[in-house]
mmCIF file of C-alpha atoms in Angstrom:
data_model
loop_
_atom_site.group_PDB
_atom_site.id
_atom_site.type_symbol
_atom_site.label_atom_id
_atom_site.label_comp_id
_atom_site.label_asym_id
_atom_site.label_seq_id
_atom_site.Cartn_x
_atom_site.Cartn_y
_atom_site.Cartn_z
ATOM 1 C CA GLU A 1 -29.586 27.298 -41.751
ATOM 2 C CA THR A 2 -28.879 23.683 -41.419
ATOM 3 C CA GLY A 3 -25.393 24.537 -38.976
ATOM 4 C CA VAL A 4 -23.607 21.765 -40.887
ATOM 5 C CA THR A 5 -20.320 23.436 -42.080
ATOM 6 C CA GLN A 6 -17.456 21.824 -44.308
ATOM 7 C CA SER A 7 -13.973 23.279 -44.936
ATOM 8 C CA PRO A 8 -12.268 23.889 -46.889
ATOM 9 C CA THR A 9 -14.417 24.910 -49.502
ATOM 10 C CA HIS A 10 -12.265 24.277 -52.753
ATOM 11 C CA LEU A 11 -8.728 22.446 -52.989
ATOM 12 C CA ILE A 12 -6.327 21.346 -55.385
ATOM 13 C CA LYS A 13 -4.337 18.315 -54.884
ATOM 14 C CA THR A 14 -1.668 16.479 -57.220
ATOM 15 C CA ARG A 15 -2.352 13.247 -57.625
ATOM 16 C CA GLY A 16 -0.517 10.633 -55.138
ATOM 17 C CA GLN A 17 -1.211 13.466 -52.401
ATOM 18 C CA GLN A 18 -3.072 13.101 -49.449
ATOM 19 C CA VAL A 19 -6.101 15.051 -48.513
ATOM 20 C CA THR A 20 -7.985 15.682 -44.857
ATOM 21 C CA LEU A 21 -11.603 17.393 -45.220
ATOM 22 C CA ARG A 22 -13.368 18.600 -42.209
ATOM 23 C CA CYS A 23 -17.115 18.701 -41.137
ATOM 24 C CA SER A 24 -18.717 20.068 -38.158
ATOM 25 C CA SER A 25 -22.045 18.652 -37.612
ATOM 26 C CA GLN A 26 -25.167 20.652 -36.712
ATOM 27 C CA SER A 27 -25.831 20.879 -33.076
ATOM 28 C CA GLY A 28 -26.523 18.074 -30.977
ATOM 29 C CA HIS A 29 -26.327 15.699 -33.855
ATOM 30 C CA ASN A 30 -24.380 12.698 -33.433
ATOM 31 C CA THR A 31 -24.205 10.976 -36.729
ATOM 32 C CA VAL A 32 -21.884 12.056 -39.579
ATOM 33 C CA SER A 33 -22.184 10.581 -43.023
ATOM 34 C CA TRP A 34 -19.665 11.338 -46.189
ATOM 35 C CA TYR A 35 -21.080 11.290 -49.773
ATOM 36 C CA GLN A 36 -19.039 11.817 -52.910
ATOM 37 C CA GLN A 37 -20.602 13.464 -55.831
ATOM 38 C CA ALA A 38 -19.078 13.135 -59.110
ATOM 39 C CA LEU A 39 -19.725 15.913 -61.868
ATOM 40 C CA GLY A 40 -23.116 14.989 -63.381
ATOM 41 C CA GLN A 41 -23.841 12.384 -60.890
ATOM 42 C CA GLY A 42 -25.712 11.939 -57.623
ATOM 43 C CA PRO A 43 -24.008 11.941 -53.928
ATOM 44 C CA GLN A 44 -22.703 8.345 -53.513
ATOM 45 C CA PHE A 45 -22.661 7.224 -49.955
ATOM 46 C CA ILE A 46 -18.887 6.817 -48.633
ATOM 47 C CA PHE A 47 -18.996 6.000 -44.851
ATOM 48 C CA GLN A 48 -20.705 6.913 -41.729
ATOM 49 C CA TYR A 49 -19.882 7.447 -38.002
ATOM 50 C CA TYR A 50 -21.952 7.288 -34.901
ATOM 51 C CA ARG A 51 -20.719 8.251 -31.871
ATOM 52 C CA GLU A 52 -16.961 8.017 -32.925
ATOM 53 C CA GLU A 53 -17.291 4.472 -34.710
ATOM 54 C CA GLU A 54 -17.730 3.443 -38.192
ATOM 55 C CA ASN A 55 -21.071 1.944 -38.733
ATOM 56 C CA GLY A 56 -21.372 1.837 -42.415
ATOM 57 C CA ARG A 57 -19.503 2.142 -45.718
ATOM 58 C CA GLY A 58 -20.278 1.955 -49.072
ATOM 59 C CA ASN A 59 -18.280 0.732 -51.982
ATOM 60 C CA PHE A 60 -15.058 2.634 -51.615
ATOM 61 C CA PRO A 61 -11.345 1.616 -51.140
ATOM 62 C CA PRO A 62 -9.780 1.556 -47.847
ATOM 63 C CA ARG A 63 -7.525 4.662 -48.932
ATOM 64 C CA PHE A 64 -10.700 6.691 -47.951
ATOM 65 C CA SER A 65 -10.753 6.924 -44.168
ATOM 66 C CA GLY A 66 -12.554 8.886 -41.685
ATOM 67 C CA LEU A 67 -12.645 9.957 -38.153
ATOM 68 C CA GLN A 68 -15.317 11.265 -35.435
ATOM 69 C CA PHE A 69 -14.434 13.147 -32.708
ATOM 70 C CA PRO A 70 -16.164 13.477 -29.015
ATOM 71 C CA ASN A 71 -17.556 16.596 -30.042
ATOM 72 C CA TYR A 72 -19.028 14.554 -33.518
ATOM 73 C CA SER A 73 -17.371 16.835 -35.775
ATOM 74 C CA SER A 74 -15.592 14.609 -38.156
ATOM 75 C CA GLU A 75 -12.822 14.217 -41.170
ATOM 76 C CA LEU A 76 -12.346 12.486 -44.215
ATOM 77 C CA ASN A 77 -9.049 11.523 -45.408
ATOM 78 C CA VAL A 78 -7.980 10.304 -48.763
ATOM 79 C CA ASN A 79 -4.554 8.718 -49.324
ATOM 80 C CA ALA A 80 -3.069 8.281 -52.989
ATOM 81 C CA LEU A 81 -5.215 10.384 -54.647
ATOM 82 C CA GLU A 82 -6.295 9.168 -58.301
ATOM 83 C CA LEU A 83 -7.869 11.728 -60.977
ATOM 84 C CA ASP A 84 -10.958 10.125 -60.501
ATOM 85 C CA ASP A 85 -11.512 11.256 -56.930
ATOM 86 C CA SER A 86 -12.162 14.755 -58.338
ATOM 87 C CA ALA A 87 -15.598 15.655 -56.731
ATOM 88 C CA LEU A 88 -17.787 17.547 -54.671
ATOM 89 C CA TYR A 89 -17.638 15.863 -51.324
ATOM 90 C CA LEU A 90 -20.823 16.133 -49.129
ATOM 91 C CA CYS A 91 -20.802 15.558 -45.309
ATOM 92 C CA ALA A 92 -24.756 15.124 -43.443
ATOM 93 C CA SER A 93 -25.455 14.962 -39.914
ATOM 94 C CA SER A 94 -28.269 13.668 -38.485
ATOM 95 C CA LEU A 95 -29.313 12.810 -34.699
ATOM 96 C CA ALA A 96 -29.131 9.203 -34.960
ATOM 97 C CA GLY A 97 -27.677 6.524 -36.948
ATOM 98 C CA ALA A 98 -30.264 3.828 -36.846
ATOM 99 C CA SER A 99 -33.382 5.856 -36.929
ATOM 100 C CA SER A 100 -34.969 6.589 -40.038
ATOM 101 C CA GLY A 101 -37.270 9.108 -38.824
ATOM 102 C CA ASN A 102 -34.363 11.654 -38.535
ATOM 103 C CA THR A 103 -34.032 14.100 -40.989
ATOM 104 C CA ILE A 104 -30.380 14.286 -42.414
ATOM 105 C CA TYR A 105 -28.798 17.621 -42.969
ATOM 106 C CA PHE A 106 -26.265 18.333 -45.704
ATOM 107 C CA GLY A 107 -23.615 20.975 -45.593
ATOM 108 C CA GLU A 108 -22.120 22.580 -48.819
ATOM 109 C CA GLY A 109 -19.595 20.678 -49.630
ATOM 110 C CA SER A 110 -15.687 20.426 -50.411
ATOM 111 C CA TRP A 111 -14.791 20.769 -53.610
ATOM 112 C CA LEU A 112 -11.551 18.702 -54.848
ATOM 113 C CA THR A 113 -9.634 18.634 -57.973
ATOM 114 C CA VAL A 114 -6.959 16.296 -58.347
ATOM 115 C CA VAL A 115 -4.401 17.063 -61.126
ATOM 116 C CA ALA B 1 -28.424 -3.942 -54.416
ATOM 117 C CA GLN B 2 -30.418 -1.138 -54.196
ATOM 118 C CA ARG B 3 -30.873 1.242 -57.066
ATOM 119 C CA VAL B 4 -32.569 4.609 -58.097
ATOM 120 C CA THR B 5 -33.461 5.676 -61.388
ATOM 121 C CA GLN B 6 -33.917 8.836 -62.787
ATOM 122 C CA PRO B 7 -34.576 8.409 -66.479
ATOM 123 C CA GLU B 8 -34.650 12.417 -67.099
ATOM 124 C CA LYS B 9 -31.549 14.283 -66.809
ATOM 125 C CA LEU B 10 -33.088 17.676 -68.114
ATOM 126 C CA LEU B 11 -36.528 18.717 -68.327
ATOM 127 C CA SER B 12 -38.351 22.114 -68.836
ATOM 128 C CA VAL B 13 -41.466 23.096 -68.504
ATOM 129 C CA PHE B 14 -43.714 26.519 -68.865
ATOM 130 C CA LYS B 15 -44.704 28.643 -65.946
ATOM 131 C CA GLY B 16 -47.904 27.442 -64.964
ATOM 132 C CA ALA B 17 -47.738 23.606 -66.379
ATOM 133 C CA PRO B 18 -47.887 20.625 -64.576
ATOM 134 C CA VAL B 19 -44.591 18.979 -63.602
ATOM 135 C CA GLU B 20 -43.735 15.014 -62.852
ATOM 136 C CA LEU B 21 -40.144 14.177 -62.439
ATOM 137 C CA LYS B 22 -39.948 10.349 -62.437
ATOM 138 C CA CYS B 23 -38.034 8.083 -60.224
ATOM 139 C CA ASN B 24 -37.884 4.334 -60.108
ATOM 140 C CA TYR B 25 -36.247 2.149 -57.444
ATOM 141 C CA SER B 26 -35.136 -1.144 -56.968
ATOM 142 C CA TYR B 27 -34.954 -2.576 -53.719
ATOM 143 C CA SER B 28 -36.014 -5.922 -51.608
ATOM 144 C CA GLY B 29 -36.668 -4.630 -48.660
ATOM 145 C CA SER B 30 -39.773 -1.924 -47.082
ATOM 146 C CA PRO B 31 -38.651 1.077 -49.012
ATOM 147 C CA GLU B 32 -37.872 4.814 -47.322
ATOM 148 C CA LEU B 33 -38.029 7.241 -50.104
ATOM 149 C CA PHE B 34 -37.131 10.944 -50.419
ATOM 150 C CA TRP B 35 -36.585 13.695 -53.083
ATOM 151 C CA TYR B 36 -34.049 16.449 -52.255
ATOM 152 C CA VAL B 37 -33.603 19.794 -53.835
ATOM 153 C CA GLN B 38 -30.645 21.702 -54.757
ATOM 154 C CA TYR B 39 -31.241 25.375 -55.464
ATOM 155 C CA SER B 40 -28.698 27.431 -57.542
ATOM 156 C CA ARG B 41 -25.844 27.695 -55.339
ATOM 157 C CA GLN B 42 -27.424 26.111 -52.191
ATOM 158 C CA ARG B 43 -26.537 23.151 -50.315
ATOM 159 C CA LEU B 44 -28.660 19.983 -50.946
ATOM 160 C CA GLN B 45 -32.178 19.967 -48.686
ATOM 161 C CA LEU B 46 -34.785 17.793 -48.336
ATOM 162 C CA LEU B 47 -38.133 18.618 -49.771
ATOM 163 C CA LEU B 48 -40.391 15.552 -48.890
ATOM 164 C CA ARG B 49 -40.310 12.259 -47.751
ATOM 165 C CA HIS B 50 -42.726 9.381 -48.502
ATOM 166 C CA ILE B 51 -43.926 8.552 -45.086
ATOM 167 C CA SER B 52 -45.211 11.882 -43.886
ATOM 168 C CA ARG B 53 -47.290 12.142 -47.069
ATOM 169 C CA GLU B 54 -46.919 15.796 -46.978
ATOM 170 C CA SER B 55 -47.109 18.516 -49.579
ATOM 171 C CA ILE B 56 -44.269 20.898 -49.644
ATOM 172 C CA LYS B 57 -44.082 24.020 -52.296
ATOM 173 C CA GLY B 58 -47.199 22.266 -53.856
ATOM 174 C CA PHE B 59 -45.318 19.146 -54.584
ATOM 175 C CA THR B 60 -46.463 15.525 -53.556
ATOM 176 C CA ALA B 61 -44.886 12.206 -54.328
ATOM 177 C CA ASP B 62 -47.072 9.058 -54.296
ATOM 178 C CA LEU B 63 -44.815 5.802 -53.624
ATOM 179 C CA ASN B 64 -46.203 2.949 -56.144
ATOM 180 C CA LYS B 65 -44.759 -0.494 -54.756
ATOM 181 C CA GLY B 66 -46.122 -2.297 -57.826
ATOM 182 C CA GLU B 67 -44.530 0.015 -59.815
ATOM 183 C CA THR B 68 -41.558 0.322 -58.109
ATOM 184 C CA SER B 69 -41.998 4.357 -58.420
ATOM 185 C CA PHE B 70 -41.856 7.374 -56.266
ATOM 186 C CA HIS B 71 -42.842 10.239 -58.906
ATOM 187 C CA LEU B 72 -43.083 14.032 -57.991
ATOM 188 C CA LYS B 73 -45.588 16.044 -58.933
ATOM 189 C CA LYS B 74 -46.480 19.616 -59.108
ATOM 190 C CA PRO B 75 -49.909 20.755 -60.861
ATOM 191 C CA PHE B 76 -48.563 24.159 -61.348
ATOM 192 C CA ALA B 77 -45.070 24.544 -61.810
ATOM 193 C CA GLN B 78 -43.421 28.426 -60.723
ATOM 194 C CA GLU B 79 -39.803 29.607 -61.860
ATOM 195 C CA GLU B 80 -38.595 29.667 -58.794
ATOM 196 C CA ASP B 81 -39.124 25.411 -58.644
ATOM 197 C CA SER B 82 -36.212 25.636 -61.097
ATOM 198 C CA ALA B 83 -33.129 23.198 -59.615
ATOM 199 C CA MET B 84 -31.953 19.949 -59.573
ATOM 200 C CA TYR B 85 -33.879 17.616 -58.105
ATOM 201 C CA TYR B 86 -32.572 14.006 -56.426
ATOM 202 C CA CYS B 87 -34.644 11.206 -55.444
ATOM 203 C CA ALA B 88 -33.080 9.039 -52.968
ATOM 204 C CA LEU B 89 -33.975 5.974 -50.745
ATOM 205 C CA ARG B 90 -32.880 5.419 -47.359
ATOM 206 C CA SER B 91 -31.425 1.621 -46.326
ATOM 207 C CA GLY B 92 -28.605 -0.452 -45.025
ATOM 208 C CA SER B 93 -27.170 -1.044 -41.165
ATOM 209 C CA ALA B 94 -26.436 2.714 -41.445
ATOM 210 C CA ARG B 95 -29.471 4.049 -43.094
ATOM 211 C CA GLN B 96 -27.450 5.645 -45.792
ATOM 212 C CA LEU B 97 -29.173 7.498 -48.742
ATOM 213 C CA THR B 98 -28.670 5.940 -52.049
ATOM 214 C CA PHE B 99 -29.422 8.961 -54.688
ATOM 215 C CA GLY B 100 -30.553 8.801 -58.277
ATOM 216 C CA SER B 101 -28.710 10.952 -61.208
ATOM 217 C CA GLY B 102 -30.696 13.698 -60.704
ATOM 218 C CA THR B 103 -33.090 15.899 -63.044
ATOM 219 C CA GLN B 104 -32.597 19.329 -63.802
ATOM 220 C CA LEU B 105 -35.755 21.150 -63.808
ATOM 221 C CA THR B 106 -36.113 24.953 -65.715
ATOM 222 C CA VAL B 107 -39.220 26.184 -65.426
ATOM 223 C CA LEU B 108 -39.786 29.017 -68.575
ATOM 224 C CA PRO B 109 -41.516 31.906 -67.874
#
């Protein structure tokens, strides 16, 4: 068991609304990343937080934003939801953002449907 | 920009047959490559990484820089190997993963 937990597991939102997804990282992990996985595609990197600061971002618009808290848990916020935002959102944690040797552990994801 | 290509969306083999899942990458630096697996109703998990040169569950993968490939191989497939397999490259300031689109492997009895 990897210990990365996400909530909620499923949710449905209306276009234009805002959503907040939550993630608790594995104990001791100080780095959290978020990925979007559309149906039939591999996960795509959204952004990463290391010690409460964003330290990397993929090709996603500013309406995708995040937070990391002192206990290293994290939130992903998406404003002005669009139909194409419907996807599985994965949270991943690791021990140190800059180290290439540390394993990245994934949560089970939050399924978001925008109608 | 980095890119990972998995040309086969679906792959079916019979139990006991060899299996090879293809992965090609495009990256200007020194690549760090991984294979992740997702079994039915389970989370994405690391299968193996090229720097470890390990064999996990009978699977191996060799990095071929000349062909920019990192194919996953197993000499004798088992039914429990049926899963979605993703090849990924780690890069960037955040050491983030760039995934391929995945290959659904089905091992037939």
